[in-house]
Coordinates of C-alpha atoms in Angstrom, one line a residue:
X1 CA 32.9 64.0 86.9
X2 CA 36.0 62.2 86.2
X3 CA 39.3 64.2 85.8
X4 CA 43.0 63.7 85.2
X5 CA 45.2 66.0 87.4
X6 CA 48.8 66.9 86.6
X7 CA 50.2 68.1 89.7
X8 CA 53.8 69.3 90.6
X9 CA 55.5 67.2 93.1
X10 CA 58.6 68.4 94.8
X11 CA 60.0 66.6 98.1
X12 CA 61.7 69.9 99.4
X13 CA 63.2 73.0 98.4
X14 CA 66.6 71.4 97.4
X15 CA 65.1 68.5 95.4
X16 CA 64.1 68.5 91.7
X17 CA 60.4 68.4 91.0
X18 CA 58.2 66.9 88.3
X19 CA 54.7 66.7 87.1
X20 CA 52.8 63.6 88.2
X21 CA 49.6 62.5 86.8
X22 CA 46.6 61.3 88.9
X23 CA 43.0 60.2 88.3
X24 CA 40.0 61.4 90.4
X25 CA 36.5 60.1 90.0
X26 CA 32.9 61.0 90.8
X27 CA 33.9 64.6 91.6
X28 CA 30.8 66.8 92.3
X29 CA 30.4 70.0 90.5
X30 CA 29.4 71.5 93.9
X31 CA 32.8 70.7 95.7
X32 CA 35.4 73.5 96.0
X33 CA 38.8 72.9 94.4
X34 CA 40.3 72.2 97.7
X35 CA 37.6 69.6 98.5
X36 CA 38.6 67.8 95.2
X37 CA 42.2 68.0 96.4
X38 CA 41.1 66.5 99.8
X39 CA 39.5 63.6 97.7
X40 CA 42.7 63.0 95.9
X41 CA 44.9 63.1 99.2
X42 CA 42.4 60.6 100.8
X43 CA 42.8 58.3 97.9
X44 CA 46.7 58.6 98.0
X45 CA 46.8 57.9 101.8
X46 CA 44.6 55.0 101.4
X47 CA 46.9 53.5 98.8
X48 CA 50.0 54.2 101.0
X49 CA 51.4 57.2 98.9
X50 CA 52.5 60.6 100.1
X51 CA 49.6 63.0 99.9
X52 CA 49.9 66.2 98.0
X53 CA 51.2 69.2 100.3
X54 CA 49.1 72.4 99.7
X55 CA 48.5 75.6 101.7
X56 CA 45.1 76.3 103.1
X57 CA 43.6 77.7 106.3
X58 CA 40.2 79.6 106.4
X59 CA 38.8 78.2 103.1
X60 CA 36.7 81.4 102.8
X61 CA 38.8 83.6 100.7
X62 CA 40.1 85.7 103.6
X63 CA 43.6 84.4 104.7
X64 CA 45.4 84.2 101.2
X65 CA 47.0 81.0 102.0
X66 CA 45.6 78.7 99.3
X67 CA 47.8 79.7 96.3
X68 CA 47.8 77.4 93.4
X69 CA 48.5 78.1 89.7
X70 CA 45.6 76.3 87.9
X71 CA 45.6 75.6 84.1
X72 CA 48.1 78.6 83.6
X73 CA 46.2 81.0 86.0
X74 CA 46.7 82.1 89.5
X75 CA 43.6 80.8 91.5
X76 CA 42.2 79.1 88.4
X77 CA 39.8 80.1 85.7
X78 CA 37.3 82.1 87.7
X79 CA 37.5 85.8 88.7
X80 CA 37.3 87.5 92.0
X81 CA 38.0 84.3 93.9
X82 CA 40.9 82.5 95.6
X83 CA 41.5 78.7 95.0
X84 CA 39.4 77.8 98.0
X85 CA 36.4 79.7 96.5
X86 CA 36.9 78.0 93.0
X87 CA 34.3 75.4 92.4
X88 CA 34.3 72.3 90.2
X89 CA 31.5 73.7 88.1
X90 CA 34.2 75.6 86.3
X91 CA 35.5 72.3 84.8
X92 CA 34.0 69.6 82.6
X93 CA 34.0 65.8 82.9
X94 CA 37.1 64.4 81.4
X95 CA 39.2 67.6 81.7
X96 CA 42.9 67.7 82.4
X97 CA 43.9 70.1 85.2
X98 CA 47.5 71.2 85.6
X99 CA 48.2 72.3 89.1
X100 CA 51.4 74.1 90.0
X101 CA 52.8 76.2 92.9
X102 CA 53.1 80.0 92.4
X103 CA 56.3 80.4 90.5
X104 CA 58.7 83.4 91.5
X105 CA 62.2 83.4 92.6
X106 CA 61.0 85.4 95.7
X107 CA 58.5 82.4 96.5
X108 CA 60.8 79.4 96.8
X109 CA 58.9 76.0 96.9
X110 CA 58.9 74.3 100.3
X111 CA 57.1 71.1 99.3
X112 CA 54.8 70.3 96.4
X113 CA 52.3 73.1 96.1
X114 CA 53.5 75.1 99.2
X115 CA 55.7 78.2 98.6
X116 CA 57.5 80.4 101.1
X117 CA 55.8 83.9 101.0
X118 CA 57.7 85.4 104.0
X119 CA 59.2 87.8 101.5
X120 CA 55.9 89.6 101.9
X121 CA 56.0 89.6 105.6
X122 CA 59.5 91.1 105.4
X123 CA 58.1 94.0 103.1
X124 CA 55.3 94.6 105.6
X125 CA 57.8 94.7 108.6
X126 CA 59.8 97.3 106.6
X127 CA 57.1 99.9 106.8
X128 CA 53.4 98.5 106.7
X129 CA 52.4 100.0 110.0
X130 CA 51.8 103.3 111.8
X131 CA 53.3 104.4 115.1
X132 CA 50.6 105.3 117.7
X133 CA 50.8 107.1 121.0
X134 CA 49.5 104.8 123.6
X135 CA 50.4 106.6 126.6
X136 CA 46.7 107.5 127.6
X137 CA 46.4 110.6 125.5
X138 CA 45.6 108.7 122.3
X139 CA 43.2 110.7 119.9
X140 CA 40.0 109.1 119.4
X141 CA 39.9 107.8 115.8
X142 CA 36.3 109.0 115.2
X143 CA 37.6 112.8 115.9
X144 CA 40.0 112.7 112.8
X145 CA 37.9 113.9 109.7
X146 CA 38.4 111.8 106.8
X147 CA 36.5 112.1 103.5
X148 CA 34.4 109.3 102.4
X149 CA 36.3 109.1 99.0
X150 CA 39.6 108.6 100.9
X151 CA 38.3 106.2 103.3
X152 CA 36.6 104.1 100.6
X153 CA 40.0 104.1 98.6
X154 CA 41.8 103.2 101.7
X155 CA 39.4 100.3 102.5
X156 CA 39.6 99.1 99.0
X157 CA 43.4 99.0 99.2
X158 CA 43.3 97.2 102.6
X159 CA 41.2 94.2 101.2
X160 CA 44.6 92.8 99.9
X161 CA 45.1 89.5 101.4
X162 CA 48.7 89.1 100.4
X163 CA 47.9 85.9 98.6
X164 CA 50.7 86.5 96.0
X165 CA 48.6 86.1 92.8
X166 CA 49.9 89.4 91.4
X167 CA 53.5 88.0 91.6
X168 CA 52.6 84.5 90.2
X169 CA 50.9 85.9 87.1
X170 CA 53.3 88.7 86.4
X171 CA 55.9 87.7 83.9
X172 CA 58.4 89.8 85.7
X173 CA 57.3 88.4 89.0
X174 CA 56.5 91.9 90.4
X175 CA 55.1 92.6 93.7
X176 CA 54.2 96.1 93.0
X177 CA 50.4 95.5 93.2
X178 CA 50.9 94.1 96.7
X179 CA 53.3 96.9 98.0
X180 CA 51.2 99.5 96.2
X181 CA 48.2 98.4 98.1
X182 CA 50.0 98.4 101.6
X183 CA 51.3 101.7 100.9
X184 CA 48.1 103.1 99.8
X185 CA 46.0 102.0 102.6
X186 CA 48.2 104.4 104.7
X187 CA 48.9 107.1 102.4
X188 CA 45.3 107.8 102.0
X189 CA 44.6 108.3 105.6
X190 CA 45.9 111.1 107.9
X191 CA 47.2 108.5 110.6
X192 CA 49.7 107.3 107.8
X193 CA 51.2 110.7 106.9
X194 CA 53.7 111.1 109.7
X195 CA 55.9 108.0 108.3
X196 CA 54.8 108.2 104.9
X197 CA 58.2 109.1 103.3
X198 CA 60.1 106.5 105.3
X199 CA 57.4 104.0 104.5
X200 CA 57.3 103.9 100.9
X201 CA 61.2 104.1 100.7
X202 CA 61.7 101.3 103.1
X203 CA 59.0 99.0 101.6
X204 CA 60.1 99.6 98.0
X205 CA 63.8 98.9 99.0
X206 CA 62.9 95.7 100.7
X207 CA 60.7 94.6 97.7
X208 CA 63.8 95.1 95.5
X209 CA 65.9 93.2 98.1
X210 CA 63.6 90.2 98.0
X211 CA 64.2 89.9 94.3
X212 CA 60.8 90.9 92.9
X213 CA 60.7 92.3 89.3
X214 CA 59.5 95.7 88.1
X215 CA 56.0 96.4 86.8
X216 CA 55.3 95.1 83.3
X217 CA 52.4 97.6 82.7
X218 CA 50.2 94.7 81.3
X219 CA 47.6 94.6 84.0
X220 CA 47.6 90.8 84.6
X221 CA 48.0 91.4 88.3
X222 CA 44.7 93.3 88.6
X223 CA 42.7 90.9 86.4
X224 CA 43.8 87.9 88.5
X225 CA 43.9 89.3 91.9
X226 CA 41.0 87.7 93.9
X227 CA 40.2 91.1 95.6
X228 CA 40.3 93.2 92.4
X229 CA 43.0 95.4 93.7
X230 CA 43.3 98.5 91.1
X231 CA 46.4 99.3 89.4
X232 CA 45.8 102.8 90.6
X233 CA 47.7 101.7 93.8
X234 CA 50.8 101.1 91.8
X235 CA 50.5 104.7 90.5
X236 CA 50.0 106.0 94.0
X237 CA 53.0 104.3 95.3
X238 CA 55.2 105.7 92.5
X239 CA 53.9 109.1 93.4
X240 CA 54.7 108.6 97.1
X241 CA 58.1 107.4 96.3
X242 CA 58.8 110.3 94.1
X243 CA 57.5 112.8 96.8
X244 CA 59.6 111.0 99.3
X245 CA 62.8 111.2 97.1
X246 CA 62.6 115.1 96.8
X247 CA 61.9 115.8 100.6

């Protein structure tokens, strides 16, 4: 198929950016979206132009690096997939595809489609961990009884890959789905109870400090999350925060 690409180009974080049009031809419907971008970049390099910078790593939907805003949707028109899992069969011959970086004040553009998401890392560092005694008397994890329901819900929350689609798709650029998932995966397990109050207070405080907005309650984040993280995690985070406030 032959396509027109409208891509955001920006030299660095301090430069003004603009949309630039490119043509790509003979794109197979079996290609992934990133393979199509590779074709474009090979074309640009061969013609002596600067290739389009974009994040990617595993290309298996695990790392959360490949964050693109495609035709007004985080990760594009498919559901339950990251950009690297999006295939060109979702588009038609002759289509115009608009490709932008994730837009949020807390995700400043580094170059072209690459954004700085270290704000997520700082939120994790504020409380997304448990302290474990490793002195030699560590309790075996298999000896701690956990209900299957709690284990399943904790695992569902832990599938968050921190890609930032929730932030990009939210009109308030809220990170509450991300933070809710990270809080929930510990709040549901006995190992996370010791530091539960400090964890939720510190992570929410860091989220606010990074400049993320509040939840809009529209649910767009859950719809466009490639891992289908549930809004229930936001509700759980709010409950944990209220419990911590009255302790």
